[in-house]
Amino acid sequence: GAGVSQSPSNKVTEKGKDVELRCDPISGHTALYWYRQSLGQGLEFLIYFQGNSAPDKSGLPSDRFSAERTGGSVSTLTIQRTQQEDSAVYLCASSTDRGRGYTFGSGTRLTVV
Amino acid sequence: ILNVEQSPQSLHVQEGDSTNFTCSFPSSNFYALHWYRWETAKSPEALFVMTLNGDEKKKGRISATLNTKEGYSYLYIKGSQPEDSATYLCGLTMNSGYSTLTFGKGTMLLVSP
């Protein structure tokens, strides 16, 4: 597609439930990133996929968070046993090479009640 | 932990005013500095990617400068308009550039008519 697509745009879930967030990057972009912004905080790095290399998971806040990228394209971020502190806007971005800016999706606003 | 500082945290100006924000970062192992504009309910949009000390970039009424030796970048908006109202983010990559962007918390700009 023309841009980075994320779904759902909004998700309200009960504490303890699992959620899956989807990101469809720009075709041909080898790098894919997940960030989140919690209320009053800056953009926090979560995970980075680059081509066929092992992902950089150093930003994942706990083992309840995991992500995969299938076929070098679509990525899914999964949060298990959601907690209220997981409430945030989750942003996905992709890029073609290290010298260029990221193209962000419009985000998924996750609210854990 | 990489520390990217942005100031001011927020700014309220009148239409027609010119304004500027600061992004400060550690100068060692610098690779690139990015500026993004994030309007409410939209995706962050890349404004500039800057890599060279002394670099200056311009896009319409918005321009940015970079000093990698002292570790700062300025973003300038000339003749602010209400549509410039947004959060302006700077992000830093280190070393090879295949590292991820570390963002500051942003400067929230409100331009009143």
CSV table of N, CA and C in Angstrom, one decimal, chain A:
chain,number,residue,atom,x,y,z
A,1,GLY,N,0.8,-1.2,0.0
A,1,GLY,CA,0.0,0.0,0.0
A,1,GLY,C,0.8,1.2,0.0
A,2,ALA,N,0.2,2.4,0.0
A,2,ALA,CA,0.9,3.7,-0.1
A,2,ALA,C,1.5,4.0,1.2
A,3,GLY,N,1.0,3.6,2.3
A,3,GLY,CA,1.5,4.0,3.6
A,3,GLY,C,1.6,2.8,4.5
A,4,VAL,N,2.0,3.0,5.8
A,4,VAL,CA,2.0,2.0,6.8
A,4,VAL,C,0.6,1.9,7.4
A,5,SER,N,0.1,0.7,7.4
A,5,SER,CA,-1.3,0.5,7.9
A,5,SER,C,-1.3,-0.3,9.2
A,6,GLN,N,-2.0,0.2,10.2
A,6,GLN,CA,-2.1,-0.5,11.5
A,6,GLN,C,-3.6,-0.8,11.8
A,7,SER,N,-3.8,-1.9,12.4
A,7,SER,CA,-5.1,-2.2,12.9
A,7,SER,C,-5.1,-3.0,14.2
A,8,PRO,N,-6.1,-2.9,15.0
A,8,PRO,CA,-7.2,-1.9,14.9
A,8,PRO,C,-6.7,-0.5,15.2
A,9,SER,N,-7.5,0.5,15.0
A,9,SER,CA,-7.1,1.9,15.3
A,9,SER,C,-7.3,2.1,16.8
A,10,ASN,N,-8.3,1.5,17.3
A,10,ASN,CA,-8.6,1.6,18.8
A,10,ASN,C,-8.9,0.2,19.3
A,11,LYS,N,-8.5,-0.1,20.5
A,11,LYS,CA,-8.8,-1.4,21.2
A,11,LYS,C,-9.0,-1.1,22.7
A,12,VAL,N,-10.1,-1.5,23.1
A,12,VAL,CA,-10.4,-1.5,24.6
A,12,VAL,C,-10.4,-3.0,25.0
A,13,THR,N,-9.7,-3.3,26.0
A,13,THR,CA,-9.6,-4.7,26.5
A,13,THR,C,-9.6,-4.7,28.0
A,14,GLU,N,-10.1,-5.9,28.5
A,14,GLU,CA,-10.1,-6.0,30.0
A,14,GLU,C,-8.7,-6.5,30.4
A,15,LYS,N,-8.4,-6.1,31.6
A,15,LYS,CA,-7.1,-6.5,32.2
A,15,LYS,C,-7.1,-8.0,32.3
A,16,GLY,N,-5.9,-8.5,31.9
A,16,GLY,CA,-5.7,-10.0,31.9
A,16,GLY,C,-5.9,-10.6,30.5
A,17,LYS,N,-6.6,-9.9,29.6
A,17,LYS,CA,-6.8,-10.5,28.3
A,17,LYS,C,-5.6,-10.3,27.4
A,18,ASP,N,-5.5,-11.1,26.3
A,18,ASP,CA,-4.4,-11.0,25.4
A,18,ASP,C,-4.9,-10.1,24.2
A,19,VAL,N,-4.0,-9.3,23.6
A,19,VAL,CA,-4.3,-8.5,22.4
A,19,VAL,C,-3.3,-8.7,21.4
A,20,GLU,N,-3.7,-8.5,20.1
A,20,GLU,CA,-2.8,-8.6,19.0
A,20,GLU,C,-3.0,-7.3,18.2
A,21,LEU,N,-1.9,-6.7,17.9
A,21,LEU,CA,-1.8,-5.4,17.1
A,21,LEU,C,-1.1,-5.8,15.8
A,22,ARG,N,-1.7,-5.3,14.7
A,22,ARG,CA,-1.1,-5.6,13.4
A,22,ARG,C,-0.5,-4.4,12.7
A,23,CYS,N,0.6,-4.6,12.0
A,23,CYS,CA,1.2,-3.6,11.2
A,23,CYS,C,1.5,-4.1,9.8
A,24,ASP,N,1.1,-3.4,8.8
A,24,ASP,CA,1.4,-3.7,7.4
A,24,ASP,C,2.3,-2.6,6.8
A,25,PRO,N,3.6,-2.9,6.7
A,25,PRO,CA,4.5,-1.8,6.3
A,25,PRO,C,4.4,-1.5,4.8
A,26,ILE,N,5.2,-0.5,4.4
A,26,ILE,CA,5.3,-0.1,3.0
A,26,ILE,C,6.0,-1.3,2.3
A,27,SER,N,5.5,-1.7,1.1
A,27,SER,CA,6.1,-2.7,0.4
A,27,SER,C,7.6,-2.4,0.0
A,28,GLY,N,8.5,-3.3,0.3
A,28,GLY,CA,9.9,-3.1,0.0
A,28,GLY,C,10.7,-2.5,1.1
A,29,HIS,N,10.0,-2.0,2.1
A,29,HIS,CA,10.8,-1.5,3.3
A,29,HIS,C,11.3,-2.7,4.1
A,30,THR,N,12.6,-2.7,4.3
A,30,THR,CA,13.2,-3.9,5.0
A,30,THR,C,13.2,-3.7,6.5
A,31,ALA,N,13.1,-2.5,7.0
A,31,ALA,CA,13.1,-2.3,8.4
A,31,ALA,C,11.7,-2.0,8.9
A,32,LEU,N,11.4,-2.6,10.1
A,32,LEU,CA,10.1,-2.3,10.7
A,32,LEU,C,10.3,-2.1,12.2
A,33,TYR,N,9.6,-1.1,12.7
A,33,TYR,CA,9.9,-0.8,14.1
A,33,TYR,C,8.5,-0.7,14.8
A,34,TRP,N,8.5,-1.0,16.1
A,34,TRP,CA,7.3,-0.8,17.0
A,34,TRP,C,7.8,0.2,18.1
A,35,TYR,N,7.0,1.2,18.3
A,35,TYR,CA,7.2,2.1,19.4
A,35,TYR,C,5.8,2.2,20.2
A,36,ARG,N,5.9,2.8,21.4
A,36,ARG,CA,4.6,3.1,22.0
A,36,ARG,C,4.8,4.5,22.7
A,37,GLN,N,3.7,5.2,22.9
A,37,GLN,CA,3.7,6.4,23.7
A,37,GLN,C,2.6,6.3,24.8
A,38,SER,N,3.1,6.2,26.0
A,38,SER,CA,2.2,6.2,27.1
A,38,SER,C,1.9,7.7,27.5
A,39,LEU,N,0.8,7.9,28.2
A,39,LEU,CA,0.4,9.2,28.6
A,39,LEU,C,1.5,10.0,29.3
A,40,GLY,N,1.9,11.2,28.7
A,40,GLY,CA,2.9,12.0,29.3
A,40,GLY,C,4.3,11.6,29.1
A,41,GLN,N,4.5,10.6,28.3
A,41,GLN,CA,5.8,10.0,28.0
A,41,GLN,C,6.2,10.3,26.5
A,42,GLY,N,7.5,10.1,26.2
A,42,GLY,CA,8.0,10.2,24.9
A,42,GLY,C,7.7,8.9,24.2
A,43,LEU,N,8.1,8.8,22.9
A,43,LEU,CA,8.0,7.6,22.1
A,43,LEU,C,9.1,6.6,22.7
A,44,GLU,N,8.6,5.4,23.0
A,44,GLU,CA,9.5,4.4,23.6
A,44,GLU,C,9.6,3.3,22.6
A,45,PHE,N,10.9,2.9,22.3
A,45,PHE,CA,11.2,1.9,21.4
A,45,PHE,C,10.8,0.5,22.0
A,46,LEU,N,10.3,-0.3,21.2
A,46,LEU,CA,9.9,-1.7,21.6
A,46,LEU,C,10.7,-2.8,20.9
A,47,ILE,N,10.6,-2.8,19.6
A,47,ILE,CA,11.3,-3.9,18.9
A,47,ILE,C,11.6,-3.5,17.4
A,48,TYR,N,12.6,-4.0,16.8
A,48,TYR,CA,13.0,-3.6,15.5
A,48,TYR,C,13.4,-4.9,14.7
A,49,PHE,N,12.8,-4.9,13.5
A,49,PHE,CA,13.1,-6.0,12.5
A,49,PHE,C,13.9,-5.4,11.3
A,50,GLN,N,14.9,-6.1,10.9
A,50,GLN,CA,15.7,-5.6,9.8
A,50,GLN,C,15.9,-6.9,8.9
A,51,GLY,N,15.2,-6.9,7.8
A,51,GLY,CA,15.4,-8.0,6.8
A,51,GLY,C,15.2,-9.3,7.5
A,52,ASN,N,16.2,-10.2,7.2
A,52,ASN,CA,16.2,-11.6,7.8
A,52,ASN,C,17.0,-11.7,9.1
A,53,SER,N,17.5,-10.6,9.6
A,53,SER,CA,18.3,-10.7,10.8
A,53,SER,C,17.4,-10.9,12.0
A,54,ALA,N,18.0,-11.4,13.1
A,54,ALA,CA,17.3,-11.6,14.3
A,54,ALA,C,16.8,-10.2,14.8
A,55,PRO,N,15.6,-10.1,15.3
A,55,PRO,CA,15.0,-8.8,15.7
A,55,PRO,C,15.8,-8.3,16.9
A,56,ASP,N,15.8,-7.0,17.1
A,56,ASP,CA,16.3,-6.3,18.3
A,56,ASP,C,15.1,-6.2,19.2
A,57,LYS,N,15.1,-7.0,20.3
A,57,LYS,CA,14.0,-7.0,21.2
A,57,LYS,C,14.3,-6.2,22.5
A,58,SER,N,15.3,-5.4,22.4
A,58,SER,CA,15.8,-4.9,23.7
A,58,SER,C,14.9,-3.9,24.3
A,59,GLY,N,13.9,-3.4,23.6
A,59,GLY,CA,12.9,-2.4,24.2
A,59,GLY,C,11.7,-3.1,24.8
A,60,LEU,N,11.5,-4.3,24.6
A,60,LEU,CA,10.2,-4.9,25.1
A,60,LEU,C,10.3,-4.9,26.6
A,61,PRO,N,9.2,-4.3,27.2
A,61,PRO,CA,9.2,-4.0,28.7
A,61,PRO,C,9.1,-5.3,29.5
A,62,SER,N,8.5,-6.4,29.0
A,62,SER,CA,8.4,-7.6,29.8
A,62,SER,C,8.2,-8.8,28.9
A,63,ASP,N,8.2,-10.0,29.5
A,63,ASP,CA,8.1,-11.2,28.6
A,63,ASP,C,6.6,-11.4,28.2
A,64,ARG,N,5.7,-10.5,28.6
A,64,ARG,CA,4.3,-10.5,28.2
A,64,ARG,C,4.2,-10.0,26.7
A,65,PHE,N,5.3,-9.3,26.3
A,65,PHE,CA,5.3,-8.7,25.0
A,65,PHE,C,6.1,-9.6,24.0
A,66,SER,N,5.5,-9.8,22.8
A,66,SER,CA,6.3,-10.5,21.8
A,66,SER,C,5.8,-9.9,20.4
A,67,ALA,N,6.7,-10.1,19.4
A,67,ALA,CA,6.3,-9.7,18.1
A,67,ALA,C,6.9,-10.6,17.1
A,68,GLU,N,6.3,-10.7,16.0
A,68,GLU,CA,6.8,-11.5,14.9
A,68,GLU,C,6.6,-10.7,13.6
A,69,ARG,N,7.4,-11.0,12.6
A,69,ARG,CA,7.2,-10.5,11.3
A,69,ARG,C,7.3,-11.6,10.3
A,70,THR,N,6.2,-11.8,9.6
A,70,THR,CA,6.1,-13.0,8.7
A,70,THR,C,6.5,-12.6,7.3
A,71,GLY,N,7.3,-13.4,6.7
A,71,GLY,CA,7.6,-13.2,5.3
A,71,GLY,C,8.3,-11.8,5.0
A,72,GLY,N,8.9,-11.2,6.0
A,72,GLY,CA,9.5,-9.9,5.8
A,72,GLY,C,8.5,-8.8,5.6
A,73,SER,N,7.3,-9.0,5.9
A,73,SER,CA,6.3,-8.0,5.6
A,73,SER,C,5.5,-7.7,6.9
A,74,VAL,N,4.3,-8.2,7.0
A,74,VAL,CA,3.3,-7.9,8.1
A,74,VAL,C,3.9,-8.3,9.4
A,75,SER,N,3.7,-7.5,10.4
A,75,SER,CA,4.2,-7.7,11.8
A,75,SER,C,3.0,-7.7,12.7
A,76,THR,N,3.1,-8.6,13.7
A,76,THR,CA,2.1,-8.6,14.8
A,76,THR,C,2.8,-8.4,16.1
A,77,LEU,N,2.3,-7.5,16.9
A,77,LEU,CA,2.7,-7.3,18.3
A,77,LEU,C,1.7,-7.9,19.2
A,78,THR,N,2.1,-8.8,20.0
A,78,THR,CA,1.2,-9.5,21.0
A,78,THR,C,1.5,-9.1,22.4
A,79,ILE,N,0.4,-8.8,23.1
A,79,ILE,CA,0.6,-8.5,24.6
A,79,ILE,C,-0.3,-9.5,25.3
A,80,GLN,N,0.3,-10.3,26.1
A,80,GLN,CA,-0.4,-11.3,26.9
A,80,GLN,C,-0.7,-10.7,28.3
A,81,ARG,N,-1.9,-11.2,28.8
A,81,ARG,CA,-2.3,-10.8,30.2
A,81,ARG,C,-2.1,-9.3,30.4
A,82,THR,N,-2.8,-8.6,29.6
A,82,THR,CA,-2.6,-7.1,29.6
A,82,THR,C,-2.8,-6.5,31.0
A,83,GLN,N,-2.1,-5.5,31.3
A,83,GLN,CA,-2.2,-4.7,32.5
A,83,GLN,C,-2.5,-3.3,32.2
A,84,GLN,N,-3.0,-2.5,33.2
A,84,GLN,CA,-3.4,-1.1,32.9
A,84,GLN,C,-2.2,-0.3,32.4
A,85,GLU,N,-1.0,-0.6,32.9
A,85,GLU,CA,0.1,0.2,32.4
A,85,GLU,C,0.5,0.0,31.0
A,86,ASP,N,-0.2,-1.0,30.3
A,86,ASP,CA,0.1,-1.3,28.9
A,86,ASP,C,-0.7,-0.3,28.0
A,87,SER,N,-1.6,0.4,28.7
A,87,SER,CA,-2.4,1.4,27.9
A,87,SER,C,-1.5,2.5,27.3
A,88,ALA,N,-1.6,2.6,26.0
A,88,ALA,CA,-0.7,3.5,25.2
A,88,ALA,C,-1.2,3.6,23.8
A,89,VAL,N,-0.5,4.5,23.0
A,89,VAL,CA,-0.7,4.4,21.6
A,89,VAL,C,0.5,3.6,21.1
A,90,TYR,N,0.3,2.6,20.3
A,90,TYR,CA,1.3,1.7,19.8
A,90,TYR,C,1.5,2.1,18.3
A,91,LEU,N,2.7,2.5,18.0
A,91,LEU,CA,3.0,3.0,16.6
A,91,LEU,C,3.9,2.0,15.9
A,92,CYS,N,3.7,1.8,14.7
A,92,CYS,CA,4.6,1.0,13.8
A,92,CYS,C,5.2,1.9,12.8
A,93,ALA,N,6.4,1.7,12.4
A,93,ALA,CA,7.0,2.4,11.3
A,93,ALA,C,7.9,1.5,10.5
A,94,SER,N,8.1,1.9,9.2
A,94,SER,CA,9.0,1.2,8.4
A,94,SER,C,9.9,2.2,7.7
A,95,SER,N,11.1,1.6,7.2
A,95,SER,CA,12.0,2.5,6.5
A,95,SER,C,12.7,1.6,5.5
A,96,THR,N,13.3,2.3,4.5
A,96,THR,CA,14.0,1.5,3.4
A,96,THR,C,15.5,1.4,3.6
A,97,ASP,N,16.1,2.5,4.2
A,97,ASP,CA,17.5,2.4,4.6
A,97,ASP,C,17.8,3.4,5.7
A,98,ARG,N,19.0,3.3,6.2
A,98,ARG,CA,19.3,4.0,7.4
A,98,ARG,C,19.4,5.5,7.3
A,99,GLY,N,19.5,5.9,6.0
A,99,GLY,CA,19.7,7.4,5.9
A,99,GLY,C,18.4,8.1,5.7
A,100,ARG,N,17.3,7.4,5.7
A,100,ARG,CA,16.0,8.0,5.5
A,100,ARG,C,15.1,8.0,6.8
A,101,GLY,N,14.1,8.9,6.8
A,101,GLY,CA,13.2,8.9,7.9
A,101,GLY,C,12.3,7.7,7.9
A,102,TYR,N,11.7,7.6,9.0
A,102,TYR,CA,10.7,6.5,9.1
A,102,TYR,C,9.3,7.0,8.6
A,103,THR,N,8.6,6.0,8.1
A,103,THR,CA,7.2,6.3,7.7
A,103,THR,C,6.3,5.6,8.8
A,104,PHE,N,5.6,6.4,9.5
A,104,PHE,CA,4.8,5.8,10.6
A,104,PHE,C,3.4,5.5,10.2
A,105,GLY,N,2.8,4.5,10.8
A,105,GLY,CA,1.4,4.3,10.7
A,105,GLY,C,0.6,5.2,11.7
A,106,SER,N,-0.7,5.1,11.6
A,106,SER,CA,-1.5,6.0,12.4
A,106,SER,C,-1.7,5.5,13.9
A,107,GLY,N,-1.2,4.3,14.1
A,107,GLY,CA,-1.2,3.9,15.5
A,107,GLY,C,-2.4,3.1,15.9
A,108,THR,N,-2.2,2.3,17.0
A,108,THR,CA,-3.4,1.7,17.7
A,108,THR,C,-3.4,2.2,19.1
A,109,ARG,N,-4.6,2.8,19.5
A,109,ARG,CA,-4.7,3.3,20.8
A,109,ARG,C,-5.3,2.1,21.7
A,110,LEU,N,-4.5,1.6,22.6
A,110,LEU,CA,-4.9,0.5,23.4
A,110,LEU,C,-5.3,1.0,24.8
A,111,THR,N,-6.4,0.7,25.3
A,111,THR,CA,-6.9,1.0,26.6
A,111,THR,C,-7.2,-0.3,27.3
A,112,VAL,N,-6.6,-0.5,28.5
A,112,VAL,CA,-6.8,-1.6,29.3
A,112,VAL,C,-7.6,-1.2,30.5
A,113,VAL,N,-8.8,-1.8,30.6
A,113,VAL,CA,-9.7,-1.4,31.7
A,113,VAL,C,-9.8,-2.5,32.8
